[in-house]
């Protein structure tokens, strides 16, 4: 525990999950990451408030609800419940789960909108431009990339409607100054550079903050044909979730909201109690894809409200599918509840936290999860605890005694090295957590378990047991192991709380705080361990797991086929077109990647493939050659749109026959979570045949 941290408020939030469907493991990663940070801050002595929730308004929700034959409120109630169930399944310790359909939130959004309007920061006008429905965003023609949304790459539609606008440029210079004088505000640094160079320094345009073309949103209370733009609504959850009152005075609503909190700090007589205590937020934890909204729109909204800015916004990387793009038609979407059924909650928590670098995307695959489970969890951790408990029972009837016998030269060095490794781990782990390098922090915990296993090999307890003269030395060896494991298990709590508790129960030990973890000898001499070691993580047989995986994938494919039988049948008939139903790919080395020949091509002609609902046949010039390439992109591109496009082409792909035509390469595309596809193109037009490196 840190004396400077003790009792100090710490407010951490996640992005609120959009209620368009069940979250996959990539979405779930964020809540587990936030939980690990929140738990560790509590261990450091902070008074933590941890909030998450759901974003439930917008045109996309209205359309999805209509397609499902349900009202928008009924639709989001179901999805929000599903999201909360998964967050609870993952053992996350949030204090508040906010929904943007909560009455208090909705009322405060109306007050916030009016306050900005009265201040002159919001004005009425007309918007005419290109609108991206999934992103709930307007763009000018110049902002589009190949006519598509610059954020998600999906098609935009022309739109004109009456709207209210926010004067973003009024606060731009102030925000630039804040970012320059607070280098910690946007992390990692690469995200800050992106926001400054791509958005702030070129100049901000006024932002559309209301809509009239749909109804599923919070009405502007003084102009009820308008609903509040979803980002102003969603971002404000971070303050309404603390009971913020835009009037600045205590109201019955505010008092009731504070009294309903699941944690105790708020005075029920003061509706602003939580707000006064916890704002400004210490950390907004979000995905890198929404960094612009949180580091430009959100701080400017706060400036308009004359509120302090959050201390830090961290745009974490993505957890990517290692065996190809997630798609139900391929049956490879990874959901947390499926993973938990196979591996257990803490194994899934360990994997997503350990495999995510600080500022680069991580990878998840069934093979990698099985390998990590067997090596890190079963072998290194589970086997260590099992052996230590078993030897304590075998040699001393379960009684662990510190005889303080260092064993003399050779043994003494092993003892000291073990102690040094263990006692430095907590400090190193804390330093990594302060930098939000969670994967590195877990590695520091595992250094305790790795060193303890090495210590067993160095001291050979089974050899010591052969000679009664070594009894006290053997007692000391087993005590040292129990002490090391107790510290390791206590430090593990923030990341794998259930496993931490199970290990400590095996040792009949109490969880140590951070101050105790830097001192040797906390484990009480004379303690009796469990009579029989429990199996923390039983080794998995890959063939058994993959049999279960095939069942899951078959169920997903069947669900996709039931939802769209024609598309499923065509996917099989079309020979699994190169990206819509691509064969899964393994992780490759740099040398493997270097074998790929990527070049720029220009599409000279394009036509539909007869009797195919997916395929387009393009004639692509690459250098002096013209290649025939089939692509399953008919849903997203018309043949006439394709002609003249500069595209990225994989040119040394072995030709293969698809729907009766030999395809001589692959057009590179990107596909989002909703299955929308966009061609990858060079930033500027370059000569056909130019190599991509």
XYZ file of C-alpha atoms in Angstrom:
693
model
C 0.000 0.000 0.000
C 1.244 3.495 -0.889
C 0.997 6.147 1.853
C 0.374 8.807 -0.794
C -2.405 6.690 -2.320
C -4.235 5.683 0.844
C -7.852 6.808 0.639
C -7.206 8.942 -2.448
C -10.156 8.862 -4.901
C -9.525 7.112 -8.208
C -12.182 7.116 -10.925
C -11.807 4.708 -13.857
C -14.275 4.131 -16.687
C -14.558 1.954 -19.756
C -16.221 2.948 -22.982
C -19.890 2.012 -22.685
C -20.694 -0.954 -24.926
C -22.981 -0.327 -27.895
C -26.145 -2.428 -27.634
C -26.164 -3.669 -31.226
C -25.405 -7.286 -30.323
C -23.576 -9.759 -28.098
C -19.991 -8.673 -27.364
C -17.196 -10.934 -28.635
C -13.934 -11.547 -26.784
C -12.296 -8.458 -28.315
C -15.035 -6.295 -26.775
C -14.779 -8.187 -23.488
C -11.034 -7.559 -23.226
C -11.593 -3.918 -22.270
C -13.737 -4.627 -19.218
C -11.257 -7.254 -17.959
C -8.362 -4.829 -18.479
C -10.211 -2.097 -16.588
C -11.052 -4.522 -13.786
C -7.399 -5.517 -13.359
C -6.409 -1.853 -13.121
C -9.234 -1.061 -10.695
C -8.413 -4.019 -8.453
C -4.722 -3.122 -8.383
C -5.463 0.505 -7.545
C -7.513 -0.724 -4.589
C -4.528 -2.839 -3.523
C -2.422 0.318 -3.672
C -4.834 1.962 -1.253
C -6.923 4.106 -3.586
C -10.627 4.664 -2.994
C -11.654 3.365 -6.428
C -14.833 4.066 -8.351
C -15.116 1.855 -11.431
C -17.920 2.472 -13.925
C -19.004 0.745 -17.113
C -22.308 0.407 -18.934
C -24.127 0.503 -22.262
C -24.728 3.025 -25.058
C -28.320 2.528 -26.211
C -29.479 5.270 -28.591
C -29.038 6.035 -32.277
C -30.237 5.264 -35.761
C -28.429 1.937 -35.933
C -30.294 0.666 -32.857
C -33.601 1.880 -34.268
C -32.952 -0.012 -37.508
C -31.825 -3.208 -35.762
C -34.865 -3.189 -33.490
C -37.181 -2.736 -36.473
C -35.494 -5.616 -38.312
C -36.021 -7.797 -35.229
C -39.681 -6.781 -34.957
C -39.168 -5.220 -31.513
C -39.381 -1.756 -30.004
C -35.992 -0.059 -29.530
C -36.362 -0.113 -25.726
C -37.208 -3.812 -25.691
C -34.283 -4.514 -28.000
C -31.703 -2.634 -25.903
C -33.062 -4.100 -22.650
C -32.235 -7.550 -23.974
C -28.769 -6.708 -25.273
C -27.828 -4.619 -22.224
C -28.776 -7.557 -20.002
C -26.631 -9.866 -22.108
C -23.648 -7.508 -21.887
C -24.011 -7.132 -18.116
C -24.233 -10.907 -17.717
C -20.913 -11.349 -19.557
C -19.233 -8.584 -17.540
C -20.419 -10.371 -14.378
C -19.314 -13.757 -15.708
C -15.802 -12.327 -16.112
C -15.792 -11.408 -12.404
C -15.428 -7.672 -12.975
C -15.734 -5.459 -9.906
C -17.486 -2.394 -11.325
C -19.322 -0.092 -8.919
C -21.859 1.254 -11.387
C -23.373 -0.114 -14.611
C -24.907 2.884 -16.335
C -27.366 2.744 -19.227
C -27.992 5.758 -21.428
C -31.693 4.962 -21.186
C -31.560 5.545 -17.412
C -34.076 8.337 -16.643
C -31.558 10.397 -14.651
C -29.043 10.277 -17.496
C -31.626 11.261 -20.099
C -32.834 14.222 -18.039
C -29.283 15.463 -17.492
C -28.465 15.205 -21.216
C -31.380 17.535 -21.928
C -30.040 19.965 -19.323
C -26.505 19.734 -20.734
C -27.767 20.419 -24.261
C -29.757 23.456 -23.113
C -26.809 24.771 -21.075
C -24.540 24.622 -24.133
C -27.241 26.249 -26.274
C -27.823 29.073 -23.795
C -24.077 29.682 -23.716
C -24.002 30.087 -27.496
C -21.918 26.972 -28.114
C -24.810 25.229 -29.918
C -26.733 26.817 -32.785
C -29.370 25.650 -35.294
C -28.626 25.167 -38.977
C -28.886 22.654 -41.782
C -26.555 19.789 -42.482
C -25.931 18.595 -45.981
C -23.240 15.985 -46.410
C -22.402 12.295 -46.329
C -23.694 10.305 -43.354
C -22.315 7.023 -41.973
C -25.062 5.216 -40.061
C -22.857 2.754 -38.101
C -20.575 5.581 -36.912
C -23.485 8.010 -36.400
C -21.308 10.654 -38.102
C -21.525 13.223 -40.893
C -18.591 13.857 -43.232
C -17.836 16.248 -46.055
C -16.941 14.850 -49.473
C -13.300 15.807 -48.897
C -13.178 13.774 -45.682
C -14.301 10.540 -47.351
C -11.752 7.961 -48.452
C -12.630 6.524 -51.870
C -16.158 7.685 -51.196
C -16.339 5.711 -47.936
C -16.408 6.613 -44.252
C -12.884 7.580 -43.101
C -13.423 5.854 -39.745
C -14.945 2.482 -40.638
C -14.604 2.269 -44.429
C -18.305 1.636 -44.998
C -20.541 3.414 -47.516
C -21.946 6.830 -46.631
C -25.290 8.181 -47.832
C -26.110 11.747 -48.875
C -28.205 13.438 -46.187
C -29.694 16.871 -45.595
C -31.580 17.779 -42.506
C -32.129 20.503 -39.973
C -29.678 20.097 -37.131
C -28.038 21.784 -34.187
C -24.273 22.300 -34.341
C -21.568 22.679 -31.710
C -18.884 25.362 -32.240
C -15.856 23.062 -31.974
C -13.365 25.621 -33.271
C -14.149 27.915 -30.314
C -12.235 25.578 -28.006
C -9.672 24.053 -30.380
C -6.723 26.259 -29.381
C -7.443 25.697 -25.715
C -7.486 21.936 -26.237
C -4.223 22.018 -28.201
C -2.597 23.933 -25.365
C -3.901 21.438 -22.815
C -2.527 18.482 -24.752
C 0.855 20.174 -25.166
C 1.106 21.033 -21.470
C -0.231 17.673 -20.235
C 1.748 14.987 -22.108
C 0.111 12.289 -19.982
C -3.396 13.234 -21.170
C -3.451 10.969 -24.253
C -1.681 7.620 -24.080
C 0.098 5.934 -25.768
C 1.972 8.848 -27.350
C 1.240 7.525 -30.844
C -2.464 8.235 -30.256
C -1.697 11.809 -29.223
C 0.338 12.419 -32.359
C -2.483 11.048 -34.496
C -5.073 13.352 -32.931
C -2.882 16.446 -33.179
C -1.643 15.923 -36.730
C -4.797 14.523 -38.330
C -7.536 16.529 -36.635
C -6.610 19.392 -34.336
C -3.794 21.120 -36.213
C -5.579 21.051 -39.627
C -8.584 22.743 -37.972
C -11.880 21.512 -36.516
C -15.253 21.861 -38.202
C -18.415 22.493 -36.222
C -20.020 19.257 -35.066
C -23.602 18.148 -35.745
C -25.154 17.431 -32.317
C -28.785 16.632 -33.139
C -30.800 14.587 -35.650
C -34.325 14.779 -37.020
C -34.385 11.779 -39.393
C -35.023 9.217 -36.638
C -36.634 9.188 -33.192
C -34.669 6.727 -31.028
C -32.710 9.211 -28.964
C -33.085 11.740 -26.168
C -35.404 14.570 -27.329
C -34.138 18.144 -27.268
C -36.652 19.390 -24.721
C -37.099 22.836 -26.300
C -37.303 21.513 -29.879
C -38.756 18.022 -29.713
C -38.434 17.131 -33.396
C -34.690 16.857 -32.680
C -32.940 14.089 -30.738
C -29.495 14.546 -29.212
C -26.565 13.293 -31.271
C -25.496 9.945 -29.878
C -21.897 10.935 -29.045
C -22.925 13.911 -26.895
C -25.362 11.539 -25.174
C -22.904 8.646 -24.760
C -19.791 10.559 -23.716
C -21.659 12.409 -20.989
C -22.256 9.141 -19.135
C -18.899 9.641 -17.438
C -20.313 12.587 -15.484
C -24.000 11.681 -15.227
C -22.858 8.340 -13.780
C -21.495 10.279 -10.806
C -24.798 12.109 -10.292
C -23.620 15.288 -12.041
C -26.349 17.909 -12.170
C -26.026 20.449 -14.991
C -27.999 22.944 -12.862
C -25.223 22.876 -10.276
C -27.706 22.411 -7.443
C -28.975 19.408 -5.538
C -32.272 18.072 -6.893
C -34.599 15.290 -5.865
C -33.417 13.361 -8.909
C -29.794 13.848 -7.911
C -30.392 12.805 -4.328
C -32.281 9.701 -5.409
C -29.535 8.834 -7.867
C -26.813 9.192 -5.228
C -28.801 7.132 -2.742
C -29.159 4.324 -5.300
C -25.398 3.906 -5.757
C -23.943 0.492 -4.975
C -20.990 2.036 -3.143
C -21.181 4.134 -0.005
C -19.307 7.453 -0.408
C -22.256 9.643 -1.391
C -24.181 11.479 1.279
C -27.844 10.766 0.482
C -28.590 14.401 1.405
C -26.284 15.619 -1.341
C -26.991 14.623 -4.925
C -23.531 15.837 -5.959
C -21.595 13.772 -3.382
C -20.086 11.264 -5.803
C -19.434 13.991 -8.343
C -17.541 16.192 -5.909
C -15.457 13.281 -4.721
C -14.458 11.535 -7.953
C -14.369 14.049 -10.801
C -12.167 14.600 -12.772
C -11.741 11.015 -13.910
C -8.294 9.532 -13.427
C -8.578 7.230 -16.433
C -10.898 6.771 -19.397
C -10.001 3.354 -20.819
C -11.176 2.991 -24.425
C -10.418 1.212 -27.695
C -8.070 2.973 -30.085
C -10.860 3.215 -32.695
C -12.798 5.777 -30.623
C -9.847 7.829 -29.421
C -10.941 10.881 -31.478
C -14.316 11.135 -29.754
C -12.739 10.923 -26.298
C -9.763 13.225 -26.830
C -11.362 15.915 -29.018
C -15.152 15.962 -28.690
C -15.325 14.994 -25.030
C -12.797 17.482 -23.603
C -14.351 20.268 -25.680
C -17.819 19.400 -24.338
C -16.365 19.586 -20.818
C -14.779 22.956 -21.557
C -18.181 24.216 -22.664
C -19.607 23.070 -19.328
C -16.694 24.726 -17.455
C -15.665 21.363 -16.016
C -12.162 19.959 -15.406
C -10.844 17.553 -18.035
C -10.105 13.901 -17.253
C -6.508 13.248 -16.245
C -5.804 10.572 -18.838
C -7.369 8.827 -21.821
C -5.740 5.517 -22.755
C -6.534 4.105 -26.201
C -5.753 0.430 -25.830
C -4.905 -1.787 -28.836
C -7.167 -4.455 -30.297
C -7.312 -8.174 -29.605
C -7.302 -9.733 -33.068
C -8.452 -13.138 -34.238
C -5.392 -15.245 -35.064
C -7.146 -17.560 -37.515
C -8.849 -15.052 -39.752
C -11.561 -12.409 -39.503
C -14.338 -13.252 -37.025
C -17.479 -14.252 -38.875
C -20.406 -16.478 -37.964
C -20.467 -17.777 -41.518
C -16.993 -19.166 -40.798
C -18.035 -20.213 -37.304
C -14.999 -18.623 -35.667
C -16.450 -15.806 -33.540
C -15.007 -16.050 -30.017
C -17.395 -15.243 -27.174
C -16.360 -14.995 -23.539
C -19.026 -17.400 -22.265
C -17.901 -20.123 -24.704
C -14.265 -19.645 -23.702
C -15.149 -19.750 -20.015
C -16.991 -23.043 -20.450
C -13.848 -24.587 -21.933
C -11.017 -22.885 -20.032
C -12.562 -21.260 -16.950
C -12.927 -17.582 -16.031
C -9.423 -16.939 -14.740
C -7.736 -18.716 -17.623
C -9.577 -16.427 -20.043
C -8.701 -13.380 -17.924
C -5.048 -14.450 -17.900
C -4.947 -14.934 -21.628
C -6.490 -11.630 -22.712
C -4.406 -9.649 -20.208
C -1.117 -11.433 -20.797
C -1.263 -11.489 -24.601
C -1.954 -7.779 -25.126
C 1.077 -5.535 -25.679
C 1.020 -1.943 -24.423
C 0.547 -0.245 -27.784
C 0.361 -2.990 -30.403
C -2.510 -5.308 -31.257
C -2.598 -8.725 -29.613
C -3.647 -12.039 -31.129
C -6.009 -14.714 -29.858
C -6.462 -18.225 -31.268
C -7.521 -21.611 -29.974
C -4.040 -23.079 -30.420
C -2.404 -20.241 -28.520
C -4.917 -20.437 -25.681
C -4.369 -24.174 -25.293
C -0.595 -23.698 -25.333
C -0.711 -20.931 -22.701
C -3.106 -22.931 -20.539
C -0.876 -25.992 -20.496
C 2.464 -24.197 -20.186
C 1.804 -21.162 -17.992
C -1.222 -22.214 -15.942
C -0.958 -26.006 -15.625
C 2.817 -26.496 -15.724
C 4.326 -23.383 -14.164
C 1.639 -22.365 -11.659
C -0.562 -25.386 -11.044
C 2.301 -27.875 -10.822
C 4.247 -25.601 -8.456
C 1.388 -25.355 -5.967
C 0.540 -29.047 -6.251
C 4.123 -30.185 -5.667
C 4.613 -27.878 -2.706
C 1.405 -29.023 -0.979
C 2.138 -32.688 -1.725
C 5.704 -32.534 -0.355
C 4.567 -30.691 2.782
C 2.088 -33.490 3.473
C 4.446 -36.287 2.534
C 7.388 -35.149 4.642
C 5.795 -33.211 7.549
C 2.123 -34.204 7.654
C 1.181 -30.846 6.194
C 2.874 -28.687 8.844
C 5.077 -25.972 7.358
C 7.852 -24.797 9.693
C 10.515 -22.133 9.295
C 13.662 -23.690 10.766
C 15.858 -20.899 9.357
C 18.398 -23.397 8.005
C 20.110 -21.913 4.970
C 21.882 -25.174 4.159
C 25.312 -23.602 3.931
C 27.243 -22.563 0.808
C 25.452 -23.352 -2.443
C 22.067 -23.607 -0.773
C 22.385 -20.164 0.803
C 22.783 -18.523 -2.605
C 19.648 -20.253 -3.909
C 17.667 -19.020 -0.911
C 18.854 -15.439 -1.320
C 18.180 -15.388 -5.039
C 14.647 -16.731 -4.491
C 13.957 -14.105 -1.842
C 15.338 -11.268 -3.961
C 13.218 -12.280 -6.953
C 10.063 -12.587 -4.877
C 10.509 -9.419 -2.840
C 11.243 -7.276 -5.908
C 8.199 -8.527 -7.820
C 5.582 -6.375 -6.093
C 7.533 -3.158 -6.619
C 8.191 -4.010 -10.252
C 4.577 -5.010 -10.792
C 3.375 -1.716 -9.281
C 5.682 0.253 -11.560
C 4.322 -1.550 -14.623
C 0.725 -1.001 -13.514
C 1.367 2.698 -12.987
C 2.331 2.792 -16.678
C -0.731 0.651 -17.602
C 1.614 -2.052 -18.910
C -0.615 -4.804 -17.592
C 0.883 -7.672 -19.608
C 4.331 -6.778 -18.270
C 2.944 -6.609 -14.734
C 1.605 -10.154 -15.036
C 5.019 -11.289 -16.245
C 6.472 -9.920 -12.995
C 4.012 -12.083 -11.038
C 5.001 -15.103 -13.104
C 8.667 -14.435 -12.328
C 7.861 -15.554 -8.765
C 6.369 -18.841 -9.931
C 9.151 -19.521 -12.438
C 11.839 -18.828 -9.845
C 10.071 -21.044 -7.295
C 10.042 -23.962 -9.734
C 13.748 -23.423 -10.339
C 14.288 -23.360 -6.573
C 12.754 -26.824 -6.281
C 15.157 -28.101 -8.933
C 18.108 -26.463 -7.125
C 17.280 -27.748 -3.631
C 15.923 -31.213 -4.583
C 13.619 -31.716 -1.549
C 13.227 -35.422 -2.378
C 16.988 -35.867 -1.933
C 17.012 -33.940 1.349
C 14.229 -36.206 2.643
C 16.455 -39.282 2.343
C 18.646 -38.178 5.270
C 17.178 -37.272 8.657
C 20.097 -34.904 9.231
C 18.600 -32.622 6.588
C 15.230 -32.342 8.322
C 15.532 -28.675 9.297
C 16.896 -27.736 5.882
C 13.973 -29.508 4.212
C 11.552 -27.651 6.484
C 13.137 -24.344 5.470
C 12.967 -25.181 1.766
C 9.252 -25.941 1.986
C 8.639 -22.851 4.114
C 10.434 -20.701 1.531
C 8.254 -22.167 -1.196
C 5.045 -21.513 0.747
C 6.150 -17.951 1.486
C 7.012 -17.312 -2.170
C 3.737 -18.788 -3.402
C 1.736 -16.779 -0.845
C 3.298 -13.547 -2.074
C 2.805 -14.584 -5.693
C -0.829 -15.552 -5.125
C -1.518 -12.272 -3.318
C 0.022 -10.288 -6.167
C -1.998 -12.366 -8.635
C -5.308 -11.264 -7.107
C -5.889 -8.247 -9.364
C -5.545 -10.351 -12.492
C -6.921 -13.769 -11.483
C -8.926 -13.237 -8.269
C -10.504 -16.705 -8.067
C -7.195 -18.485 -8.620
C -5.518 -16.251 -6.048
C -8.126 -17.238 -3.480
C -7.864 -20.947 -4.282
C -4.074 -20.957 -3.878
C -4.216 -19.089 -0.576
C -6.859 -21.530 0.669
C -4.541 -24.434 -0.232
C -1.793 -22.839 1.854
C -4.208 -21.803 4.634
C -2.848 -18.268 4.229
C -4.341 -14.769 4.245
C -3.918 -12.483 1.246
C -1.050 -10.067 1.822
C -1.176 -6.378 1.039
C 1.530 -4.713 -1.046
C 3.474 -3.577 2.015
C 3.693 -7.149 3.312
C 4.847 -8.462 -0.077
C 8.209 -6.707 0.223
C 9.052 -8.359 3.562
C 10.030 -12.004 3.996
C 8.410 -14.088 6.699
C 4.705 -13.210 6.586
C 3.682 -16.843 6.196
C 3.102 -18.106 9.721
C 5.444 -20.911 10.762
C 3.504 -23.971 11.922
C 0.664 -23.513 9.447
C -1.009 -26.672 8.159
C -1.631 -26.787 4.421
C -4.493 -28.611 2.699
C -4.434 -32.383 3.161
C -4.576 -33.027 -0.566
C -3.532 -30.599 -3.312
C -6.342 -29.423 -5.537
C -5.860 -29.383 -9.286
C -5.850 -25.724 -10.194
C -5.460 -26.247 -13.939
C -5.609 -29.769 -15.380
C -3.619 -30.130 -18.596
C -5.757 -30.044 -21.701
C -5.610 -32.397 -24.645
C -5.660 -30.262 -27.810
C -7.673 -32.868 -29.703
C -10.413 -32.807 -27.048
C -10.597 -29.017 -27.083
C -10.681 -28.811 -30.854
C -13.558 -31.307 -30.894
C -15.489 -28.890 -28.673
C -14.429 -26.001 -30.881
C -15.808 -27.736 -33.960
C -19.174 -28.074 -32.213
C -19.200 -24.353 -31.439
C -18.209 -23.454 -34.976
C -20.808 -25.783 -36.481
C -23.491 -24.156 -34.322
C -22.420 -20.694 -35.489
C -22.424 -21.744 -39.130
C -25.882 -23.248 -38.706
C -27.124 -20.024 -37.101
C -25.672 -17.973 -39.952
C -27.218 -20.318 -42.512
C -30.622 -20.088 -40.830
C -30.409 -16.300 -40.877
C -29.355 -16.129 -44.550
C -29.709 -19.525 -46.300
C -29.019 -18.155 -49.775
C -25.741 -16.548 -48.769
C -24.612 -19.683 -46.942
C -25.410 -21.916 -49.925
C -23.649 -19.560 -52.302
C -20.542 -19.412 -50.106
C -20.089 -23.133 -50.600
C -20.847 -22.979 -54.319
C -18.435 -20.122 -54.907
C -15.518 -22.110 -53.553
C -15.010 -19.920 -50.453
C -14.093 -16.574 -52.016
C -10.857 -15.105 -50.877
C -11.909 -12.901 -47.978
C -15.602 -13.347 -47.223
C -15.081 -16.992 -46.331
C -11.289 -17.190 -46.433
C -9.448 -20.208 -45.137
C -8.075 -19.569 -41.653
C -4.434 -18.529 -41.534
C -1.729 -19.229 -38.976
C 0.492 -16.573 -37.411
C 3.428 -16.049 -39.765
C 7.047 -15.127 -39.233
C 8.697 -12.132 -40.876
C 10.383 -14.476 -43.333
C 7.012 -15.944 -44.272
C 5.542 -12.491 -44.767
C 8.492 -11.492 -46.951
C 7.446 -14.210 -49.413
C 4.275 -12.297 -50.280
C 4.401 -10.124 -53.379
C 2.087 -7.146 -52.927
C 1.660 -4.665 -55.763
C -0.589 -1.808 -56.827
C -3.050 -2.625 -59.599
C -5.564 -0.632 -61.643
C -8.941 -2.165 -62.499
C -9.542 -1.792 -66.234
C -12.808 -3.734 -66.523
C -15.249 -5.451 -64.190
C -18.366 -7.574 -64.561
C -20.684 -9.728 -62.509
C -20.120 -13.474 -62.486
C -23.257 -15.148 -63.890
C -25.404 -17.009 -61.343
C -23.301 -15.734 -58.433
C -24.689 -13.382 -55.825
C -21.228 -12.556 -54.460
C -18.606 -12.555 -57.172
C -17.240 -9.822 -59.396
C -14.706 -10.608 -62.127
C -12.118 -7.846 -62.564
C -9.418 -7.304 -65.176
C -6.575 -5.792 -63.173
C -3.488 -4.266 -64.753
C -0.346 -4.904 -62.669
C 2.658 -3.500 -64.491
C 2.547 -4.816 -68.062
C 0.230 -7.731 -67.194
C -3.554 -7.865 -66.979
C -4.855 -10.436 -64.507
C -8.319 -11.899 -64.033
C -9.210 -11.743 -60.329
C -12.484 -12.872 -58.741
C -13.639 -11.154 -55.558
C -16.720 -11.750 -53.407
C -17.573 -8.065 -53.098
C -20.693 -7.745 -55.248
C -22.729 -6.769 -52.179
C -20.577 -3.678 -51.652
C -19.448 -2.630 -55.153
C -21.093 -2.307 -58.551
C -18.978 -3.284 -61.577
C -18.990 0.270 -62.890
C -17.683 1.543 -59.515
C -14.687 -0.738 -59.757
C -13.318 0.518 -63.061
C -10.383 2.895 -62.642
C -9.754 2.091 -58.976
C -6.171 1.724 -57.754
C -6.116 -1.371 -55.530
C -3.694 -3.482 -53.529
C -3.112 -6.921 -55.045
C -1.466 -10.104 -53.782
C 0.145 -11.172 -57.038
C 2.097 -14.330 -56.216
C -0.920 -16.238 -54.916
C -1.314 -19.605 -56.618
C -4.135 -19.393 -59.238
C -7.305 -21.279 -58.419
C -10.599 -21.946 -60.130
C -13.646 -20.218 -58.664
C -17.109 -20.578 -60.224
C -15.593 -21.825 -63.485
C -13.031 -19.017 -63.833
C -9.321 -19.105 -62.960
C -8.549 -16.321 -60.476
C -4.975 -15.007 -60.690
C -4.476 -13.098 -57.475
C -6.324 -11.448 -54.599
C -7.646 -7.941 -54.053
C -6.931 -6.897 -50.453
C -9.971 -5.840 -48.438
C -10.931 -4.979 -44.882
C -14.039 -6.308 -43.157
C -15.637 -4.915 -39.977
C -17.597 -6.639 -37.206
C -20.858 -6.153 -39.086
C -19.513 -7.915 -42.189
C -19.125 -4.757 -44.281
C -16.231 -4.783 -46.748
C -14.030 -2.087 -48.255
C -11.230 -2.405 -50.814
C -7.769 -1.439 -49.621
C -6.240 1.302 -51.776
C -3.012 3.333 -51.755
C -3.309 6.800 -50.218
C -2.422 8.411 -53.559
C -2.554 7.179 -57.139
C 0.723 5.466 -58.088
C 1.927 3.564 -61.128
C 0.347 0.142 -61.647
C 2.838 -2.522 -60.642
C 4.431 -0.484 -57.842
C 5.532 -2.790 -55.045
C 3.980 -2.517 -51.580
C 6.469 -2.977 -48.759
